[in-house]
PDB file of C-alpha atoms in Angstrom:
ATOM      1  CA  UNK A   1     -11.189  14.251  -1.225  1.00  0.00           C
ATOM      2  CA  UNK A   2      -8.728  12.624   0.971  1.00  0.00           C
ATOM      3  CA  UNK A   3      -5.463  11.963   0.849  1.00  0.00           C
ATOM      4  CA  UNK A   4      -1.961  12.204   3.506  1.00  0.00           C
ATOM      5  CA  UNK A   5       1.031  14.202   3.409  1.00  0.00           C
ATOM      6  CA  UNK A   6       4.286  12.727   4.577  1.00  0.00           C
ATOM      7  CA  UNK A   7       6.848  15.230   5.186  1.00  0.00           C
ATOM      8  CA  UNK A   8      10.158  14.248   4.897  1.00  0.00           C
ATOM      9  CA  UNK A   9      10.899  11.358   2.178  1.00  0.00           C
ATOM     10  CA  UNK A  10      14.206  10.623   4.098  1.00  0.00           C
ATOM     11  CA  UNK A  11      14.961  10.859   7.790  1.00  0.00           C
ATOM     12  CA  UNK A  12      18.177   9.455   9.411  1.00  0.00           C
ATOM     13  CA  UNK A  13      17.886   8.281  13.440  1.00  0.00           C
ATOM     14  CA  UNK A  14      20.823   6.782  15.685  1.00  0.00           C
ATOM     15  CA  UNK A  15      20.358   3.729  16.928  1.00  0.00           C
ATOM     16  CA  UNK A  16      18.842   4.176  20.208  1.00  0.00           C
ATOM     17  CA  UNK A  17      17.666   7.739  19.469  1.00  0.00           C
ATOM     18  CA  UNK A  18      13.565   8.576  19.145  1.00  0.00           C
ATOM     19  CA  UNK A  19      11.578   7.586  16.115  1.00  0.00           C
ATOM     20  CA  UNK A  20       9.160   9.879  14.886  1.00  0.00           C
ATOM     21  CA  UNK A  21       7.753   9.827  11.035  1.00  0.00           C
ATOM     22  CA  UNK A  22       4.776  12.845  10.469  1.00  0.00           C
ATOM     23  CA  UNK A  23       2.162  11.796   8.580  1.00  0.00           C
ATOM     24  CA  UNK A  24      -1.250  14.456   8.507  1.00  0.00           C
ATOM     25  CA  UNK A  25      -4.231  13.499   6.548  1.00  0.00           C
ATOM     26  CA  UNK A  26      -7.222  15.406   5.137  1.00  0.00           C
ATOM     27  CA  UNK A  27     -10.070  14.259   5.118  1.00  0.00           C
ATOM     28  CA  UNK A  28     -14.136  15.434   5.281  1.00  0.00           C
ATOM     29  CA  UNK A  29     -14.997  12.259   7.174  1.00  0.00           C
ATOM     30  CA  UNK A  30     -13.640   9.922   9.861  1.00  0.00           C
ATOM     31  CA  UNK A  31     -10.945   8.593   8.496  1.00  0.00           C
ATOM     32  CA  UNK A  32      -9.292   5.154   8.993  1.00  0.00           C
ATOM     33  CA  UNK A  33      -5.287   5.584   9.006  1.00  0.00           C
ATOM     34  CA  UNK A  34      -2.448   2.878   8.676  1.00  0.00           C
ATOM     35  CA  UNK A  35       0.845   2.563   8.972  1.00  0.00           C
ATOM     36  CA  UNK A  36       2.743   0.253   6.519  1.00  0.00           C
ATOM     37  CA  UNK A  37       6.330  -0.128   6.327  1.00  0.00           C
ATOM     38  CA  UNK A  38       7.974  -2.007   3.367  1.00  0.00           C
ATOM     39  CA  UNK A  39      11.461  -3.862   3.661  1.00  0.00           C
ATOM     40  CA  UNK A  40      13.733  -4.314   0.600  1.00  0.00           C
ATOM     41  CA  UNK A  41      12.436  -6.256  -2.343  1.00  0.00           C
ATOM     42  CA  UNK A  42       9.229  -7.006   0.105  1.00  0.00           C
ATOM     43  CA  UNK A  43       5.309  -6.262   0.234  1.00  0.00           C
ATOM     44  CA  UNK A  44       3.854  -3.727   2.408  1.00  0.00           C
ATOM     45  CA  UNK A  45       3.667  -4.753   5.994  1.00  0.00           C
ATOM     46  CA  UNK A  46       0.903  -3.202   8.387  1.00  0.00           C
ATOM     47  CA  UNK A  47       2.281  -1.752  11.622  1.00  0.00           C
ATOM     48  CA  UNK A  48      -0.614  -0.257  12.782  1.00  0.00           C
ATOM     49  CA  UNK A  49      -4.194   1.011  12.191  1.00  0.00           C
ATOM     50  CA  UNK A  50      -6.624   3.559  13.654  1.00  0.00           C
ATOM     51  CA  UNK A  51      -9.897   2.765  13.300  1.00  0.00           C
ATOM     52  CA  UNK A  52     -12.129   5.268  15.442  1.00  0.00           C
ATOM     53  CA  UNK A  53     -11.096   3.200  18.931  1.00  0.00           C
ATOM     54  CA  UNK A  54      -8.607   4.580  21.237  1.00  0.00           C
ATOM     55  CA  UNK A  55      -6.601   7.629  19.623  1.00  0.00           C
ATOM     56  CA  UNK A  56      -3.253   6.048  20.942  1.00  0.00           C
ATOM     57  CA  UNK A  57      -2.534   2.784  18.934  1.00  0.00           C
ATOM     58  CA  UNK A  58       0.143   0.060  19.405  1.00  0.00           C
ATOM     59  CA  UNK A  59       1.459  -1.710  16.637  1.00  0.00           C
ATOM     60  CA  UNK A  60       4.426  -4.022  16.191  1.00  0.00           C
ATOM     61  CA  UNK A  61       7.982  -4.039  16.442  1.00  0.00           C
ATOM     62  CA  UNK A  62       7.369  -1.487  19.672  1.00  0.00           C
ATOM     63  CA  UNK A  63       5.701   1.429  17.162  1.00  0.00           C
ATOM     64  CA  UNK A  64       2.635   3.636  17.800  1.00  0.00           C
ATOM     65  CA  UNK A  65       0.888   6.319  16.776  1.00  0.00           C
ATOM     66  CA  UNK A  66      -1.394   8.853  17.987  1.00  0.00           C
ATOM     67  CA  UNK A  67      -4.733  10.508  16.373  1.00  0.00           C
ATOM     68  CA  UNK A  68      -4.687  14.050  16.671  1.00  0.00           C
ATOM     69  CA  UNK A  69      -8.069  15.225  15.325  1.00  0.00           C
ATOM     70  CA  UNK A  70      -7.067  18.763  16.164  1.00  0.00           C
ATOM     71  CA  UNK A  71      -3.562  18.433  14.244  1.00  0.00           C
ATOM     72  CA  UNK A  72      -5.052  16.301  11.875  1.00  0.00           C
ATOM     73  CA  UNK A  73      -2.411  14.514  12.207  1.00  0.00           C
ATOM     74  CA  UNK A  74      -0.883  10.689  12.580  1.00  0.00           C
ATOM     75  CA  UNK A  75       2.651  10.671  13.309  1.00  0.00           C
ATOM     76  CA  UNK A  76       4.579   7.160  13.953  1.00  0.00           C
ATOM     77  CA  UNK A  77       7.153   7.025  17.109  1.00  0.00           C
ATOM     78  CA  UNK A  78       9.211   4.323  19.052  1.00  0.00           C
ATOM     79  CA  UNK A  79      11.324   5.718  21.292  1.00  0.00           C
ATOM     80  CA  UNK A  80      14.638   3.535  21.008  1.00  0.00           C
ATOM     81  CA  UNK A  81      15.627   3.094  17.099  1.00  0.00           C
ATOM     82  CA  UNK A  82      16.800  -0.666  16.149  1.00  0.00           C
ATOM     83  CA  UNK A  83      19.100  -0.810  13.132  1.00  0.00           C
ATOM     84  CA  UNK A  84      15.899  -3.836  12.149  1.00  0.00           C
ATOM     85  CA  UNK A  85      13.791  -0.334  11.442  1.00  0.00           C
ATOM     86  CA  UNK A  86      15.850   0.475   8.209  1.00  0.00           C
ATOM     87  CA  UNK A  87      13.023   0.555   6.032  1.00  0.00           C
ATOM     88  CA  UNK A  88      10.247   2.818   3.801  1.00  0.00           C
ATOM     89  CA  UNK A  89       7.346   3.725   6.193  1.00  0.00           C
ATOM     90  CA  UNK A  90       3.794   4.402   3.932  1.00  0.00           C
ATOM     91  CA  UNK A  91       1.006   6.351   6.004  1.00  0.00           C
ATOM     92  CA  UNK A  92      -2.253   5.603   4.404  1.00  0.00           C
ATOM     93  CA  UNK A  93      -6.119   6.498   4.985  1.00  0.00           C
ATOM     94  CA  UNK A  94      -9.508   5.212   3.685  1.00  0.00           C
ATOM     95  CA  UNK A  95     -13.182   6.641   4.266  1.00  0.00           C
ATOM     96  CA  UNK A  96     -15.111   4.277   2.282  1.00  0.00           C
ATOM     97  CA  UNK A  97     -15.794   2.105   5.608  1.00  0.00           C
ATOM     98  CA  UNK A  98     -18.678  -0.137   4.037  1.00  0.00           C
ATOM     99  CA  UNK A  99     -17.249  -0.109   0.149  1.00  0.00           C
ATOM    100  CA  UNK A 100     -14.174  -0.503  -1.536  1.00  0.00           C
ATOM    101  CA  UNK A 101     -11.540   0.892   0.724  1.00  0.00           C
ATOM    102  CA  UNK A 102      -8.800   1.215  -1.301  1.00  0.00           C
ATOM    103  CA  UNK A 103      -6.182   3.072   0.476  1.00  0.00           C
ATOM    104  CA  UNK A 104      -4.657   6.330  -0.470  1.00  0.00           C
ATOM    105  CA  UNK A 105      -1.041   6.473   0.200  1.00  0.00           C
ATOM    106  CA  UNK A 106       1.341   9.108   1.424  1.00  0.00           C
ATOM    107  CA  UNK A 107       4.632   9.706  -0.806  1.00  0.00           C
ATOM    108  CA  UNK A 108       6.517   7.339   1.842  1.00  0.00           C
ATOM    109  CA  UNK A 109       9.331   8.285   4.400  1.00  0.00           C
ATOM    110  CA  UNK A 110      12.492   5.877   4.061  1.00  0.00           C
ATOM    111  CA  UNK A 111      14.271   5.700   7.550  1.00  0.00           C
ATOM    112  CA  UNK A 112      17.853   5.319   7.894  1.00  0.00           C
ATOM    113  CA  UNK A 113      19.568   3.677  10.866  1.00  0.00           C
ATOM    114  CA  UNK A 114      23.136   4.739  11.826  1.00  0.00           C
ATOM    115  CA  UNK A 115      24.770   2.906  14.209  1.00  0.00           C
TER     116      UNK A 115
ATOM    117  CA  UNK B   1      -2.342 -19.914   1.532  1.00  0.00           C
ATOM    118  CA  UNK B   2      -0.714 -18.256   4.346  1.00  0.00           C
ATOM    119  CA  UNK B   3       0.020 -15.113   2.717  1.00  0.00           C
ATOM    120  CA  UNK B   4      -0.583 -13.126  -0.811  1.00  0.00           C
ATOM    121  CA  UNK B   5       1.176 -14.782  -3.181  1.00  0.00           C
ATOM    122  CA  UNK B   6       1.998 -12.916  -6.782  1.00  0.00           C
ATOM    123  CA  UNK B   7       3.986 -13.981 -10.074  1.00  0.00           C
ATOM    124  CA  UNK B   8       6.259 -13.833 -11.530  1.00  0.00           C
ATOM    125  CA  UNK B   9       7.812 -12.019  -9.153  1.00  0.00           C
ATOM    126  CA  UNK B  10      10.213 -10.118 -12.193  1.00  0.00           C
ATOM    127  CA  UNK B  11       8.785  -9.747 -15.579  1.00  0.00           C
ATOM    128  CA  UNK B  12      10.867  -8.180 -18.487  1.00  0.00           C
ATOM    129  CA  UNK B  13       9.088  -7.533 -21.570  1.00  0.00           C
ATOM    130  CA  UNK B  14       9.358  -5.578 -24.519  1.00  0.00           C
ATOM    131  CA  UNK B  15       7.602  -1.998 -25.767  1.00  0.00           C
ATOM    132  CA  UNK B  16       4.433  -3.414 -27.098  1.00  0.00           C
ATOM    133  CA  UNK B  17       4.108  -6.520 -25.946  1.00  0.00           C
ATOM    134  CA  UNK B  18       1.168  -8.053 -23.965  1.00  0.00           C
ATOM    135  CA  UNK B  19       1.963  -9.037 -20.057  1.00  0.00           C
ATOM    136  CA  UNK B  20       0.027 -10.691 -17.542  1.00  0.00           C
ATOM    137  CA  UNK B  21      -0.018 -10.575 -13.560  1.00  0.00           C
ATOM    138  CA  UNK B  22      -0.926 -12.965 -11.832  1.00  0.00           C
ATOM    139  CA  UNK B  23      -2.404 -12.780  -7.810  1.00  0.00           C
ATOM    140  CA  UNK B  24      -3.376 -15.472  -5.070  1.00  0.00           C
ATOM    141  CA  UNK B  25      -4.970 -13.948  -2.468  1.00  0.00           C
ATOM    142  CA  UNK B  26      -5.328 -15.562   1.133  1.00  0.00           C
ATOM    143  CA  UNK B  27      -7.817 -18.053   1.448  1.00  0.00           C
ATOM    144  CA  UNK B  28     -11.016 -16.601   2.298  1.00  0.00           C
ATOM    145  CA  UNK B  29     -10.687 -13.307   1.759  1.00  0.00           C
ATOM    146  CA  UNK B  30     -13.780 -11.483  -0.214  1.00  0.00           C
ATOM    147  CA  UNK B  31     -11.643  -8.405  -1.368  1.00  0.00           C
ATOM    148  CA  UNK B  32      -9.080  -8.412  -3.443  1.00  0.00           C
ATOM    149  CA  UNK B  33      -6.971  -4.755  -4.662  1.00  0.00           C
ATOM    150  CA  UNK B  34      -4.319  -4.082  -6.841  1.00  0.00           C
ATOM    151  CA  UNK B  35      -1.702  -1.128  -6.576  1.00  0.00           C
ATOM    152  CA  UNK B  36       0.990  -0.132  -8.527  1.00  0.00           C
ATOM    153  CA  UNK B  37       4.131   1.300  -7.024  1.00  0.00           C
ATOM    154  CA  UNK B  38       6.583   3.390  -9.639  1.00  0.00           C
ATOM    155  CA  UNK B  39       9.153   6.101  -8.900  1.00  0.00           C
ATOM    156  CA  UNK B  40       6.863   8.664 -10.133  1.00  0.00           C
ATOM    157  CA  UNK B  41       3.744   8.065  -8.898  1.00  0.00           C
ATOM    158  CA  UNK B  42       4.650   6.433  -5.885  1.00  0.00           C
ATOM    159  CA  UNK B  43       1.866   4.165  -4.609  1.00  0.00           C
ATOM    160  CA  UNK B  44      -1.304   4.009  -6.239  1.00  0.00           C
ATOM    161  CA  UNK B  45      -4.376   2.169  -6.386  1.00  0.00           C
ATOM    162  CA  UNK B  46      -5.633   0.546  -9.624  1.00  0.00           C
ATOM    163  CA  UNK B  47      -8.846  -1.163  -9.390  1.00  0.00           C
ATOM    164  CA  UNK B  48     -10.877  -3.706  -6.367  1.00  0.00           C
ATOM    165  CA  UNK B  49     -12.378  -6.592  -6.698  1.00  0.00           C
ATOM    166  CA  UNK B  50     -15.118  -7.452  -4.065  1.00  0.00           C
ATOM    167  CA  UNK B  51     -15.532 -11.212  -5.027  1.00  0.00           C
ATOM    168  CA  UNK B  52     -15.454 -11.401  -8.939  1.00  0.00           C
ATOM    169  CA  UNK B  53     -17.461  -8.261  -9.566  1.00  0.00           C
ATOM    170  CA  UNK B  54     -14.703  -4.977  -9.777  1.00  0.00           C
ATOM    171  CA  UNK B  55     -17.342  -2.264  -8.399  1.00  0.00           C
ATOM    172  CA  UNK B  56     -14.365   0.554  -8.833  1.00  0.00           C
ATOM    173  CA  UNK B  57     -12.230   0.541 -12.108  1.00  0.00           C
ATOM    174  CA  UNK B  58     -11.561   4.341 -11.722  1.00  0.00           C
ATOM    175  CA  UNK B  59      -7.459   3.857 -10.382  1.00  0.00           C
ATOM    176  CA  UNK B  60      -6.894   2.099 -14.348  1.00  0.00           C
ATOM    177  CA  UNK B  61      -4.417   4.076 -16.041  1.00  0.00           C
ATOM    178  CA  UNK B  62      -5.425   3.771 -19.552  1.00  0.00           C
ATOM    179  CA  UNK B  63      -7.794   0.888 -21.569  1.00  0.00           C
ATOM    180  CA  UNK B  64      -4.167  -1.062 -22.201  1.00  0.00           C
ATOM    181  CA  UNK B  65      -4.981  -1.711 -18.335  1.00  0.00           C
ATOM    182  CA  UNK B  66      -7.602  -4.382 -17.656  1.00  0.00           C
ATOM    183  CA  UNK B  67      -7.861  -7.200 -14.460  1.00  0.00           C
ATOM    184  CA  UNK B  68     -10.513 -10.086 -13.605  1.00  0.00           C
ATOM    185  CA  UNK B  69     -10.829 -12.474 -10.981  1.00  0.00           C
ATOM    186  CA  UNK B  70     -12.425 -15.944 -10.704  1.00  0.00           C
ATOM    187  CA  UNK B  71     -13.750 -18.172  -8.463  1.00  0.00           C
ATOM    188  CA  UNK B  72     -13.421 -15.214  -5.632  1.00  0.00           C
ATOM    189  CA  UNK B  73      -9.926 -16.250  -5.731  1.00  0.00           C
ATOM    190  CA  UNK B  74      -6.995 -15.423  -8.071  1.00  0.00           C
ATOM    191  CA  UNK B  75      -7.021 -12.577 -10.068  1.00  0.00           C
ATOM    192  CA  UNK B  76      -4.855 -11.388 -13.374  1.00  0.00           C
ATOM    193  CA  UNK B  77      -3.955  -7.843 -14.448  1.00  0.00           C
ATOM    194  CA  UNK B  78      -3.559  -7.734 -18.128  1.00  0.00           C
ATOM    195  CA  UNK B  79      -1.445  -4.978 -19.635  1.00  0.00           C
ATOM    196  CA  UNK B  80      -1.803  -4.511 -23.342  1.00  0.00           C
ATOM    197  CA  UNK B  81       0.329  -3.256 -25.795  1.00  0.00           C
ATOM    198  CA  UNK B  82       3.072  -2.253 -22.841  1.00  0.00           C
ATOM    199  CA  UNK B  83       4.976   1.453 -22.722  1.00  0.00           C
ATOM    200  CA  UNK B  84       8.147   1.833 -21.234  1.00  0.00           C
ATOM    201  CA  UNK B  85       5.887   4.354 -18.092  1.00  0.00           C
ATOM    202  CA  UNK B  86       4.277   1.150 -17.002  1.00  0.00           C
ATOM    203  CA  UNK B  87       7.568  -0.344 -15.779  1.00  0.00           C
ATOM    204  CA  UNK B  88       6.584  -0.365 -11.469  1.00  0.00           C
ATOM    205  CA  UNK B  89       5.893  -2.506  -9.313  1.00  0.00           C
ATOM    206  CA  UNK B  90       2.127  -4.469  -9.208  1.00  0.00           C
ATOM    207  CA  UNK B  91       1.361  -5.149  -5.595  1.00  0.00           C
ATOM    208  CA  UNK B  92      -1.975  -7.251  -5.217  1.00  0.00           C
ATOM    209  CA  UNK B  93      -3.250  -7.032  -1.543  1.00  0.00           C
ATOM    210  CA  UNK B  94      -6.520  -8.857  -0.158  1.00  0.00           C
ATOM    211  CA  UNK B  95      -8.833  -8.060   2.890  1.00  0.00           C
ATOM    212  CA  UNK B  96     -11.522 -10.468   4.731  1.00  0.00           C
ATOM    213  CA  UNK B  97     -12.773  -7.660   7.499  1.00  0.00           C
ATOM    214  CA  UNK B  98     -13.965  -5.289   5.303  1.00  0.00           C
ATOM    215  CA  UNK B  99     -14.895  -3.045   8.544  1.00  0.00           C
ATOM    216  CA  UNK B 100     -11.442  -2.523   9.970  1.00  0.00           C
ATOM    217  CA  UNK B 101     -10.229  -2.643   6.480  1.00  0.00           C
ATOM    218  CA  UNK B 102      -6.814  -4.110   7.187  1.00  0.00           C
ATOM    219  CA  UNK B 103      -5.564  -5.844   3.748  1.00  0.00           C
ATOM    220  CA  UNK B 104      -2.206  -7.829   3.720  1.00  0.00           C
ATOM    221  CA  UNK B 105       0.166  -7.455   0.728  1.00  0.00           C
ATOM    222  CA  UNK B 106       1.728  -9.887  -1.804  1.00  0.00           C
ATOM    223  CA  UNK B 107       5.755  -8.898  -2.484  1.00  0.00           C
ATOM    224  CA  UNK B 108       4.501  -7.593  -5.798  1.00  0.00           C
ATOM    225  CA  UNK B 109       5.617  -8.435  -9.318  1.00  0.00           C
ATOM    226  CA  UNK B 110       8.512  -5.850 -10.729  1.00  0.00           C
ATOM    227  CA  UNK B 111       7.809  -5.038 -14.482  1.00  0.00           C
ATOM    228  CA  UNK B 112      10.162  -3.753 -16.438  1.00  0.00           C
ATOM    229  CA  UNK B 113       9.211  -2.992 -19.874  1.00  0.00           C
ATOM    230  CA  UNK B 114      12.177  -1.795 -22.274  1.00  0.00           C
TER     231      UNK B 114
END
């Protein structure tokens, strides 16, 4: 089965101060990851994706994330926090690379901003 | 269009009562998924469409639950007989690159069932 684990449901930055949301999957095949992050009373946006390429991806807004095989793990950084980043950040995976895949979502991690 | 649209975007029904969802996916796109986001379950997937066929109908919740799609394009979740534990939000999401799997969200429809 696969599935993510995101620990911490809330995590409170400075602005200006590092970014970093853990996400670690399991999985018995090469996974695909994402990143989403949803805004207020939005849809899910994608911020990034791994998809068996380079372990270090870039995404938008000045986010990325790095596949750890070893760790098993896909955490999301950006190293200057923007009171714009005030959101709910979903790690996701899929296997099924030819079929359905439907995404399996983490529990969410909902980042406060202070200024 | 130029994004996922869904409606209504707020539906407020009553215990028992039949609701329907409604989701335009973006032009184009083959695959077609709907999710359901509620305090308790968080975010989980329902059922996918890969053009009108739905290949995977395991995410469902119960047989109140039921969704089609026509013309490879819009697609309806039906909700029978509605319970107060399916008040969530319905997001509909839709994917053309079935190989990188990247699928782009609709804002989702809020039901609230009292």
């Amino acid at each position: 089965a696969q599935s993510v684990t995101q620990l911490g449901s809330h995590v409170s930055v400075s602005e200006g101060a590092l970014v970093l949301l853990r996400c670690n999957y399991s999985s018995s095949v090469p996974p695909y990851l994402f990143w989403y992050v949803q805004y207020p009373n939005q849809g899910l946006q994608l911020l990034l994706k791994y998809t068996s390429a380079a372990t270090l991806v870039k995404g938008i807004n000045g986010f990325e994330a790095e596949f750890k095989k070893s760790e098993t793990s896909f955490h999301l950084t950006k190293p200057s926090a923007h009171m714009s980043d005030a959101a709910e950040y979903f790690c996701a995976v899929t296997l099924d690379q030819t079929g359905a895949n439907n995404l399996f979502f983490g529990t969410g991690t909902r980042l406060t901003v202070i200024p | 269009g130029a994004g996922v649209s869904q409606s209504p975007s707020n539906k407020v029904t009553e215990k028992g009562k039949d609701v329907e969802l409604r989701c335009d996916p973006i032009s184009g796109h083959t695959a077609l998924y709907w999710y359901r986001q509620s305090l308790g379950q968080g975010l989980e997937f329902l059922i996918y469409f890969q053009g009108n066929s739905a290949p995977d109908k395991s995410g469902l919740p119960s047989d109140r639950f039921s969704a089609e799609r026509t013309g490879g394009s819009v697609s309806t979740l039906t909700i029978q007989r509605t319970q107060q534990e399916d008040s969530a939000v319905y997001l509909c999401a839709s994917s053309g690159d079935v190989a990188t799997s990247e699928q782009f969200f609709g804002p989702g429809t809020r039901l609230t069932v009292l």
